[in-house]
Amino acid sequence: MKEQLEAIRKSALESINSTEAGAELESLRVKYLGKKGELTAVLKQMGSLSAEMRPVMGQMANDVRAAVETAIEKQSAILQEKALEAKLEAETVDVTIPGKKLEIGHKHPMYTVLDEIKAIFIGLGFEILDGPEVELDDYNFTKLNTPEDHPAREWSDTFYLNENGKILLRTQTSNMQIRAMETRPLPIRMISPGRVYRKDEVDATHSPMFHQIEGMVIDKGITMGDLKGTLNAVIRQIYGENTVTRFRPHHFPFTEPSCEMDIQCHKCGGVGCPTCKGEGWIEVLGAGMVHPKVLRNCGIDPDVYSGFAFGMGLERLVLGRFKISDMRLVFENDVRFLNQF
Ligand code: PHE
């Protein structure tokens, strides 16, 4: 039995010390120390020993077990250390390799122009308001003096979000006239840029989603003169000091009187060319004096206060500025296109 134990000790220690992986070590532990292991098998023979030999062999078996356990622990620590070293080796970072270049983008042309326009209005003392694109018909139409039977409210023109036509995607930023008057202290000087939605087919000059910039001033004694003076000042900052403008009578339900503002074509100087479609003039915005009914709808006394409002399309300004002929390009967000501006 003594020889058996010696043999187990020798072969166990040899094989333990030459393991290279934790799993191998575990199967050796089972092989020697497990319930069906070699050492256990030897111990089972203890019954056949004499009373004197039993404690001696018992002691020796315990020594072998302790030696095997210690060897396993030591080897396990060595293997863990080796594994860590290998991992560190594999994950070494070469700090001398040049980094990956980060592509830095730039403002979308829409925002380049929008930010300029905001800056112009901020310079004139206007505040900038943000408003909802999902709107109640009350704010998009009714309070703007646009009654139930108005053609703009047709189901074929407006995206309604529920059956009764009460919730819709706003068709204009003019909803912000009402929201501003309901929430801001007087006097008001505000612009509100944002997306608007109409059931238009997509082509070079139409999109079911586009951007408007609404503006409104409400104070005591505001006249059509203020409207013209303000808009002339703004348009000259956008298109240049020598820009020639004209105001044509027009109709909007929420302004009275209403007008459209044109600029003389900057390409041909008014003679007529493809840019102005032979007209000599290019329409830039709709405007007018806020209708007394609209003021009253917002709890403002039209005998004390008056104001003007205007709405301009942002896309037209962007296409004109960057000489882009197709609006779709601006929305498609192809970087190869956008990189040019
Ligand atoms: N909301 C009008 C449009 O979409 C423009 C407008 C705004 C006209 C404000 C007058 C006053 O055409």
Short mmCIF file of C-alpha atoms and ligand atoms in Angstrom, two decimals:
data_model
loop_
_atom_site.label_atom_id
_atom_site.label_comp_id
_atom_site.label_asym_id
_atom_site.label_seq_id
_atom_site.Cartn_x
_atom_site.Cartn_y
_atom_site.Cartn_z
CA MET A 1 0.00 0.00 0.00
CA LYS A 2 2.89 2.25 0.81
CA GLU A 3 4.24 1.81 -2.71
CA GLN A 4 0.81 2.51 -4.14
CA LEU A 5 0.56 5.79 -2.22
CA GLU A 6 4.07 6.77 -3.24
CA ALA A 7 3.24 6.04 -6.87
CA ILE A 8 0.07 8.15 -6.67
CA ARG A 9 1.97 11.05 -5.13
CA LYS A 10 4.67 10.89 -7.77
CA SER A 11 2.43 10.63 -10.82
CA ALA A 12 -0.08 13.18 -9.43
CA LEU A 13 2.56 15.83 -8.77
CA GLU A 14 4.22 15.25 -12.12
CA SER A 15 1.04 15.55 -14.13
CA ILE A 16 -0.25 18.50 -12.05
CA ASN A 17 2.96 20.46 -12.57
CA SER A 18 2.85 19.94 -16.30
CA THR A 19 -0.79 21.09 -16.85
CA GLU A 20 -1.36 24.07 -19.09
CA ALA A 21 -5.05 24.80 -18.57
CA GLY A 22 -7.45 25.10 -15.65
CA ALA A 23 -9.76 22.42 -17.07
CA GLU A 24 -6.94 19.90 -17.19
CA LEU A 25 -6.14 20.63 -13.58
CA GLU A 26 -9.75 20.05 -12.58
CA SER A 27 -9.86 16.63 -14.23
CA LEU A 28 -6.65 15.69 -12.43
CA ARG A 29 -8.24 16.72 -9.14
CA VAL A 30 -11.13 14.37 -9.90
CA LYS A 31 -8.77 11.65 -11.06
CA TYR A 32 -6.76 11.60 -7.81
CA LEU A 33 -8.96 13.05 -5.09
CA GLY A 34 -12.49 12.48 -6.41
CA LYS A 35 -14.99 9.98 -4.91
CA LYS A 36 -13.95 7.48 -7.53
CA GLY A 37 -10.38 8.72 -7.55
CA GLU A 38 -7.18 6.76 -7.13
CA LEU A 39 -6.50 7.89 -3.58
CA THR A 40 -10.03 7.00 -2.47
CA ALA A 41 -9.61 3.59 -4.04
CA VAL A 42 -6.48 2.97 -1.95
CA LEU A 43 -8.18 4.17 1.23
CA LYS A 44 -10.94 1.64 0.65
CA GLN A 45 -8.36 -1.11 1.17
CA MET A 46 -7.52 0.16 4.66
CA GLY A 47 -9.88 -2.41 6.18
CA SER A 48 -7.51 -5.22 5.23
CA LEU A 49 -4.58 -3.70 7.16
CA SER A 50 -3.45 -4.68 10.60
CA ALA A 51 -4.39 -2.44 13.56
CA GLU A 52 -0.81 -1.09 13.82
CA MET A 53 -0.44 -0.35 10.14
CA ARG A 54 -3.82 1.39 9.75
CA PRO A 55 -2.90 4.72 11.45
CA VAL A 56 0.49 4.76 9.73
CA MET A 57 -1.05 4.28 6.29
CA GLY A 58 -3.88 6.66 7.21
CA GLN A 59 -1.34 9.31 8.06
CA MET A 60 0.53 8.67 4.85
CA ALA A 61 -2.67 8.86 2.77
CA ASN A 62 -3.51 12.20 4.37
CA ASP A 63 -0.04 13.48 3.56
CA VAL A 64 -0.46 12.46 -0.05
CA ARG A 65 -3.89 14.15 -0.23
CA ALA A 66 -2.47 17.35 1.30
CA ALA A 67 0.47 17.30 -1.09
CA VAL A 68 -1.79 16.81 -4.10
CA GLU A 69 -4.14 19.61 -2.94
CA THR A 70 -1.28 22.02 -2.40
CA ALA A 71 0.19 21.19 -5.79
CA ILE A 72 -3.17 21.83 -7.45
CA GLU A 73 -3.51 25.20 -5.70
CA LYS A 74 0.00 26.26 -6.65
CA GLN A 75 -0.44 25.18 -10.25
CA SER A 76 -3.79 26.89 -10.44
CA ALA A 77 -2.23 30.18 -9.29
CA ILE A 78 0.54 29.77 -11.85
CA LEU A 79 -1.96 29.10 -14.66
CA GLN A 80 -4.06 32.13 -13.69
CA GLU A 81 -1.00 34.31 -13.72
CA LYS A 82 -0.03 32.95 -17.15
CA ALA A 83 -3.55 33.53 -18.49
CA LEU A 84 -3.49 37.13 -17.30
CA GLU A 85 -0.12 37.69 -18.90
CA ALA A 86 -1.35 36.22 -22.17
CA LYS A 87 -4.44 38.45 -22.05
CA LEU A 88 -2.41 41.58 -21.39
CA GLU A 89 -0.06 40.60 -24.19
CA ALA A 90 -2.96 40.12 -26.61
CA GLU A 91 -4.59 43.40 -25.67
CA THR A 92 -1.53 45.54 -25.89
CA VAL A 93 -2.34 48.90 -27.46
CA ASP A 94 0.19 50.38 -29.77
CA VAL A 95 -0.12 54.04 -28.90
CA THR A 96 2.13 54.98 -31.78
CA ILE A 97 -0.41 53.88 -34.45
CA PRO A 98 -2.13 56.98 -35.90
CA GLY A 99 -5.78 57.35 -34.74
CA LYS A 100 -8.87 57.09 -36.92
CA LYS A 101 -9.82 60.52 -38.22
CA LEU A 102 -13.19 61.78 -36.99
CA GLU A 103 -15.24 63.30 -39.79
CA ILE A 104 -16.48 66.67 -38.64
CA GLY A 105 -19.72 67.76 -40.32
CA HIS A 106 -21.16 71.23 -40.72
CA LYS A 107 -24.53 72.90 -40.55
CA HIS A 108 -27.20 71.74 -42.98
CA PRO A 109 -27.83 74.54 -45.53
CA MET A 110 -31.36 74.91 -44.14
CA TYR A 111 -29.93 75.74 -40.73
CA THR A 112 -27.27 78.04 -42.15
CA VAL A 113 -30.01 80.23 -43.59
CA LEU A 114 -32.38 79.79 -40.65
CA ASP A 115 -29.70 80.81 -38.14
CA GLU A 116 -28.96 83.93 -40.17
CA ILE A 117 -32.62 84.89 -40.23
CA LYS A 118 -32.94 84.28 -36.51
CA ALA A 119 -29.94 86.52 -35.91
CA ILE A 120 -31.51 89.30 -37.98
CA PHE A 121 -34.76 89.17 -36.00
CA ILE A 122 -33.00 88.88 -32.65
CA GLY A 123 -31.17 92.06 -33.66
CA LEU A 124 -34.57 93.73 -34.11
CA GLY A 125 -35.70 92.68 -30.62
CA PHE A 126 -37.81 89.67 -31.59
CA GLU A 127 -37.97 86.54 -29.48
CA ILE A 128 -37.95 83.06 -30.99
CA LEU A 129 -40.78 80.68 -30.14
CA ASP A 130 -41.15 76.99 -30.76
CA GLY A 131 -44.50 75.36 -31.35
CA PRO A 132 -46.25 72.02 -31.91
CA GLU A 133 -46.40 70.37 -35.33
CA VAL A 134 -49.33 68.21 -34.22
CA GLU A 135 -51.98 70.83 -33.67
CA LEU A 136 -55.66 71.34 -32.90
CA ASP A 137 -57.81 72.66 -35.73
CA ASP A 138 -58.72 75.51 -33.38
CA TYR A 139 -55.17 76.87 -33.53
CA ASN A 140 -54.41 76.03 -37.14
CA PHE A 141 -57.73 77.33 -38.50
CA THR A 142 -60.65 78.35 -36.31
CA LYS A 143 -59.05 81.00 -34.11
CA LEU A 144 -57.25 82.27 -37.23
CA ASN A 145 -60.64 83.25 -38.64
CA THR A 146 -60.64 80.29 -41.02
CA PRO A 147 -64.17 78.85 -40.77
CA GLU A 148 -65.29 75.22 -41.13
CA ASP A 149 -66.07 75.50 -44.83
CA HIS A 150 -62.80 77.14 -45.87
CA PRO A 151 -61.08 75.27 -48.74
CA ALA A 152 -57.76 75.10 -46.86
CA ARG A 153 -59.47 72.73 -44.41
CA GLU A 154 -60.31 70.18 -47.13
CA TRP A 155 -59.38 66.58 -46.26
CA SER A 156 -57.49 66.52 -49.54
CA ASP A 157 -55.21 69.36 -48.43
CA THR A 158 -54.54 68.69 -44.76
CA PHE A 159 -53.23 65.67 -42.85
CA TYR A 160 -55.83 64.94 -40.20
CA LEU A 161 -54.83 62.62 -37.39
CA ASN A 162 -58.29 61.67 -36.16
CA GLU A 163 -61.73 61.07 -37.63
CA ASN A 164 -63.44 64.26 -36.48
CA GLY A 165 -60.78 66.54 -37.96
CA LYS A 166 -59.87 68.11 -34.64
CA ILE A 167 -56.21 67.03 -34.59
CA LEU A 168 -53.96 67.62 -37.59
CA LEU A 169 -50.43 68.29 -38.77
CA ARG A 170 -50.24 72.07 -38.92
CA THR A 171 -50.47 73.45 -42.45
CA GLN A 172 -48.80 76.73 -41.50
CA THR A 173 -46.80 78.23 -38.64
CA SER A 174 -49.60 80.79 -38.15
CA ASN A 175 -50.87 78.62 -35.28
CA MET A 176 -48.08 80.33 -33.34
CA GLN A 177 -49.79 83.71 -33.70
CA ILE A 178 -52.59 82.38 -31.50
CA ARG A 179 -50.33 80.49 -29.13
CA ALA A 180 -48.10 83.54 -28.68
CA MET A 181 -51.04 85.86 -27.99
CA GLU A 182 -52.48 83.38 -25.50
CA THR A 183 -49.27 82.94 -23.56
CA ARG A 184 -47.01 86.00 -23.98
CA PRO A 185 -47.36 89.33 -22.21
CA LEU A 186 -47.97 92.32 -24.51
CA PRO A 187 -46.30 93.78 -26.44
CA ILE A 188 -45.23 90.79 -28.54
CA ARG A 189 -42.41 90.63 -31.05
CA MET A 190 -41.77 87.06 -32.08
CA ILE A 191 -40.76 84.75 -34.87
CA SER A 192 -41.47 81.03 -34.87
CA PRO A 193 -39.75 78.81 -37.41
CA GLY A 194 -40.85 75.23 -37.93
CA ARG A 195 -42.13 72.41 -40.09
CA VAL A 196 -45.53 72.47 -41.75
CA TYR A 197 -47.40 69.77 -43.67
CA ARG A 198 -49.67 69.74 -46.69
CA LYS A 199 -50.92 66.95 -48.93
CA ASP A 200 -48.69 67.92 -51.84
CA GLU A 201 -47.08 65.53 -54.29
CA VAL A 202 -43.28 65.58 -54.19
CA ASP A 203 -41.60 67.37 -57.10
CA ALA A 204 -38.76 69.85 -57.61
CA THR A 205 -40.66 72.64 -55.84
CA HIS A 206 -43.18 70.78 -53.64
CA SER A 207 -42.93 68.56 -50.59
CA PRO A 208 -45.58 67.36 -48.14
CA MET A 209 -43.28 68.74 -45.41
CA PHE A 210 -41.62 72.11 -45.61
CA HIS A 211 -40.58 74.96 -43.32
CA GLN A 212 -42.10 78.33 -42.61
CA ILE A 213 -40.99 81.20 -40.44
CA GLU A 214 -43.90 82.96 -38.82
CA GLY A 215 -43.50 86.43 -37.41
CA MET A 216 -45.79 88.72 -35.46
CA VAL A 217 -45.72 92.08 -33.70
CA ILE A 218 -48.55 93.19 -31.40
CA ASP A 219 -48.41 96.56 -29.67
CA LYS A 220 -50.29 99.83 -29.39
CA GLY A 221 -50.29 101.87 -32.59
CA ILE A 222 -48.75 99.30 -34.96
CA THR A 223 -49.52 100.17 -38.60
CA MET A 224 -48.94 98.87 -42.11
CA GLY A 225 -45.95 101.26 -42.12
CA ASP A 226 -44.31 99.15 -39.38
CA LEU A 227 -45.00 96.02 -41.41
CA LYS A 228 -43.36 97.42 -44.53
CA GLY A 229 -40.45 99.01 -42.68
CA THR A 230 -39.64 95.85 -40.73
CA LEU A 231 -39.94 93.47 -43.66
CA ASN A 232 -37.94 95.76 -45.97
CA ALA A 233 -35.18 95.93 -43.37
CA VAL A 234 -35.12 92.16 -42.98
CA ILE A 235 -35.26 91.32 -46.68
CA ARG A 236 -32.43 93.77 -47.41
CA GLN A 237 -30.28 92.04 -44.83
CA ILE A 238 -31.03 88.71 -46.47
CA TYR A 239 -30.83 89.67 -50.16
CA GLY A 240 -28.61 92.74 -50.06
CA GLU A 241 -28.95 96.46 -49.38
CA ASN A 242 -30.10 97.34 -52.89
CA THR A 243 -32.92 94.83 -53.09
CA VAL A 244 -36.07 96.31 -54.63
CA THR A 245 -39.31 95.17 -53.02
CA ARG A 246 -43.01 95.58 -53.67
CA PHE A 247 -46.16 94.78 -51.72
CA ARG A 248 -49.20 93.41 -53.59
CA PRO A 249 -52.71 93.18 -52.13
CA HIS A 250 -53.64 89.60 -51.25
CA HIS A 251 -56.05 87.69 -49.05
CA PHE A 252 -55.50 85.70 -45.87
CA PRO A 253 -58.39 84.98 -43.50
CA PHE A 254 -56.41 86.08 -40.45
CA THR A 255 -55.02 89.40 -41.70
CA GLU A 256 -56.78 92.51 -42.96
CA PRO A 257 -55.51 94.08 -45.07
CA SER A 258 -53.30 91.32 -46.43
CA CYS A 259 -50.44 91.46 -48.88
CA GLU A 260 -47.68 89.51 -50.50
CA MET A 261 -44.16 90.82 -50.65
CA ASP A 262 -42.07 90.37 -53.81
CA ILE A 263 -38.44 91.13 -54.48
CA GLN A 264 -37.24 92.22 -57.85
CA CYS A 265 -35.44 89.28 -59.44
CA HIS A 266 -31.79 89.51 -58.38
CA LYS A 267 -30.75 87.42 -61.40
CA CYS A 268 -32.19 89.58 -64.20
CA GLY A 269 -32.94 92.83 -62.40
CA GLY A 270 -36.63 92.65 -63.25
CA VAL A 271 -36.40 91.99 -66.96
CA GLY A 272 -37.62 88.39 -66.74
CA CYS A 273 -35.57 85.17 -66.69
CA PRO A 274 -35.94 81.48 -65.75
CA THR A 275 -35.25 82.21 -62.05
CA CYS A 276 -38.30 84.50 -61.81
CA LYS A 277 -40.21 82.50 -64.44
CA GLY A 278 -40.25 85.56 -66.69
CA GLU A 279 -42.07 87.67 -64.09
CA GLY A 280 -39.23 89.95 -63.07
CA TRP A 281 -40.39 89.53 -59.45
CA ILE A 282 -40.12 86.72 -56.94
CA GLU A 283 -42.68 86.30 -54.17
CA VAL A 284 -41.00 85.97 -50.77
CA LEU A 285 -43.72 86.09 -48.12
CA GLY A 286 -47.33 86.63 -47.15
CA ALA A 287 -48.23 89.24 -44.56
CA GLY A 288 -50.89 91.56 -43.24
CA MET A 289 -52.36 93.40 -40.27
CA VAL A 290 -53.65 90.92 -37.69
CA HIS A 291 -57.43 90.69 -38.16
CA PRO A 292 -59.43 92.30 -35.29
CA LYS A 293 -61.39 89.06 -34.98
CA VAL A 294 -58.14 87.13 -34.39
CA LEU A 295 -57.08 89.62 -31.71
CA ARG A 296 -60.48 89.26 -30.04
CA ASN A 297 -60.24 85.43 -30.26
CA CYS A 298 -57.13 85.76 -28.11
CA GLY A 299 -58.65 88.19 -25.62
CA ILE A 300 -56.86 91.26 -27.00
CA ASP A 301 -58.87 94.48 -27.51
CA PRO A 302 -58.44 95.58 -31.15
CA ASP A 303 -59.36 99.13 -30.17
CA VAL A 304 -56.25 99.32 -28.00
CA TYR A 305 -53.79 96.98 -29.73
CA SER A 306 -52.94 96.26 -33.34
CA GLY A 307 -50.28 94.23 -35.03
CA PHE A 308 -48.86 92.70 -38.15
CA ALA A 309 -47.93 89.15 -39.04
CA PHE A 310 -46.02 87.48 -41.82
CA GLY A 311 -45.05 84.03 -42.95
CA MET A 312 -42.17 83.08 -45.21
CA GLY A 313 -41.07 79.79 -46.68
CA LEU A 314 -37.58 78.77 -45.66
CA GLU A 315 -36.93 76.38 -48.58
CA ARG A 316 -37.30 79.11 -51.17
CA LEU A 317 -34.69 81.22 -49.38
CA VAL A 318 -32.30 78.26 -49.18
CA LEU A 319 -32.71 77.23 -52.84
CA GLY A 320 -32.21 80.84 -53.93
CA ARG A 321 -29.19 81.40 -51.74
CA PHE A 322 -27.30 78.26 -52.75
CA LYS A 323 -28.63 78.11 -56.32
CA ILE A 324 -30.18 74.67 -55.77
CA SER A 325 -32.73 73.80 -58.42
CA ASP A 326 -34.51 70.86 -56.77
CA MET A 327 -35.95 70.97 -53.25
CA ARG A 328 -35.76 67.19 -52.88
CA LEU A 329 -31.96 67.41 -52.68
CA VAL A 330 -32.24 69.46 -49.51
CA PHE A 331 -34.28 66.81 -47.72
CA GLU A 332 -32.56 63.65 -48.96
CA ASN A 333 -29.53 64.27 -46.74
CA ASP A 334 -27.02 62.75 -49.13
CA VAL A 335 -23.70 63.86 -47.65
CA ARG A 336 -22.12 64.07 -51.10
CA PHE A 337 -24.66 66.81 -51.86
CA LEU A 338 -24.62 68.51 -48.47
CA ASN A 339 -20.81 68.65 -48.37
CA GLN A 340 -20.92 71.29 -51.10
CA PHE A 341 -22.46 73.96 -48.89
N1 PHE B 1 -49.70 81.35 -43.18
C1 PHE B 1 -49.71 81.97 -44.48
C2 PHE B 1 -49.39 80.89 -45.54
O1 PHE B 1 -49.08 79.78 -45.19
C3 PHE B 1 -48.70 83.08 -44.56
C4 PHE B 1 -49.05 84.25 -43.71
C5 PHE B 1 -48.59 84.35 -42.41
C6 PHE B 1 -49.83 85.28 -44.20
C7 PHE B 1 -48.91 85.43 -41.62
C8 PHE B 1 -50.17 86.37 -43.42
C9 PHE B 1 -49.68 86.44 -42.13
O2 PHE B 1 -49.50 81.15 -46.71
#
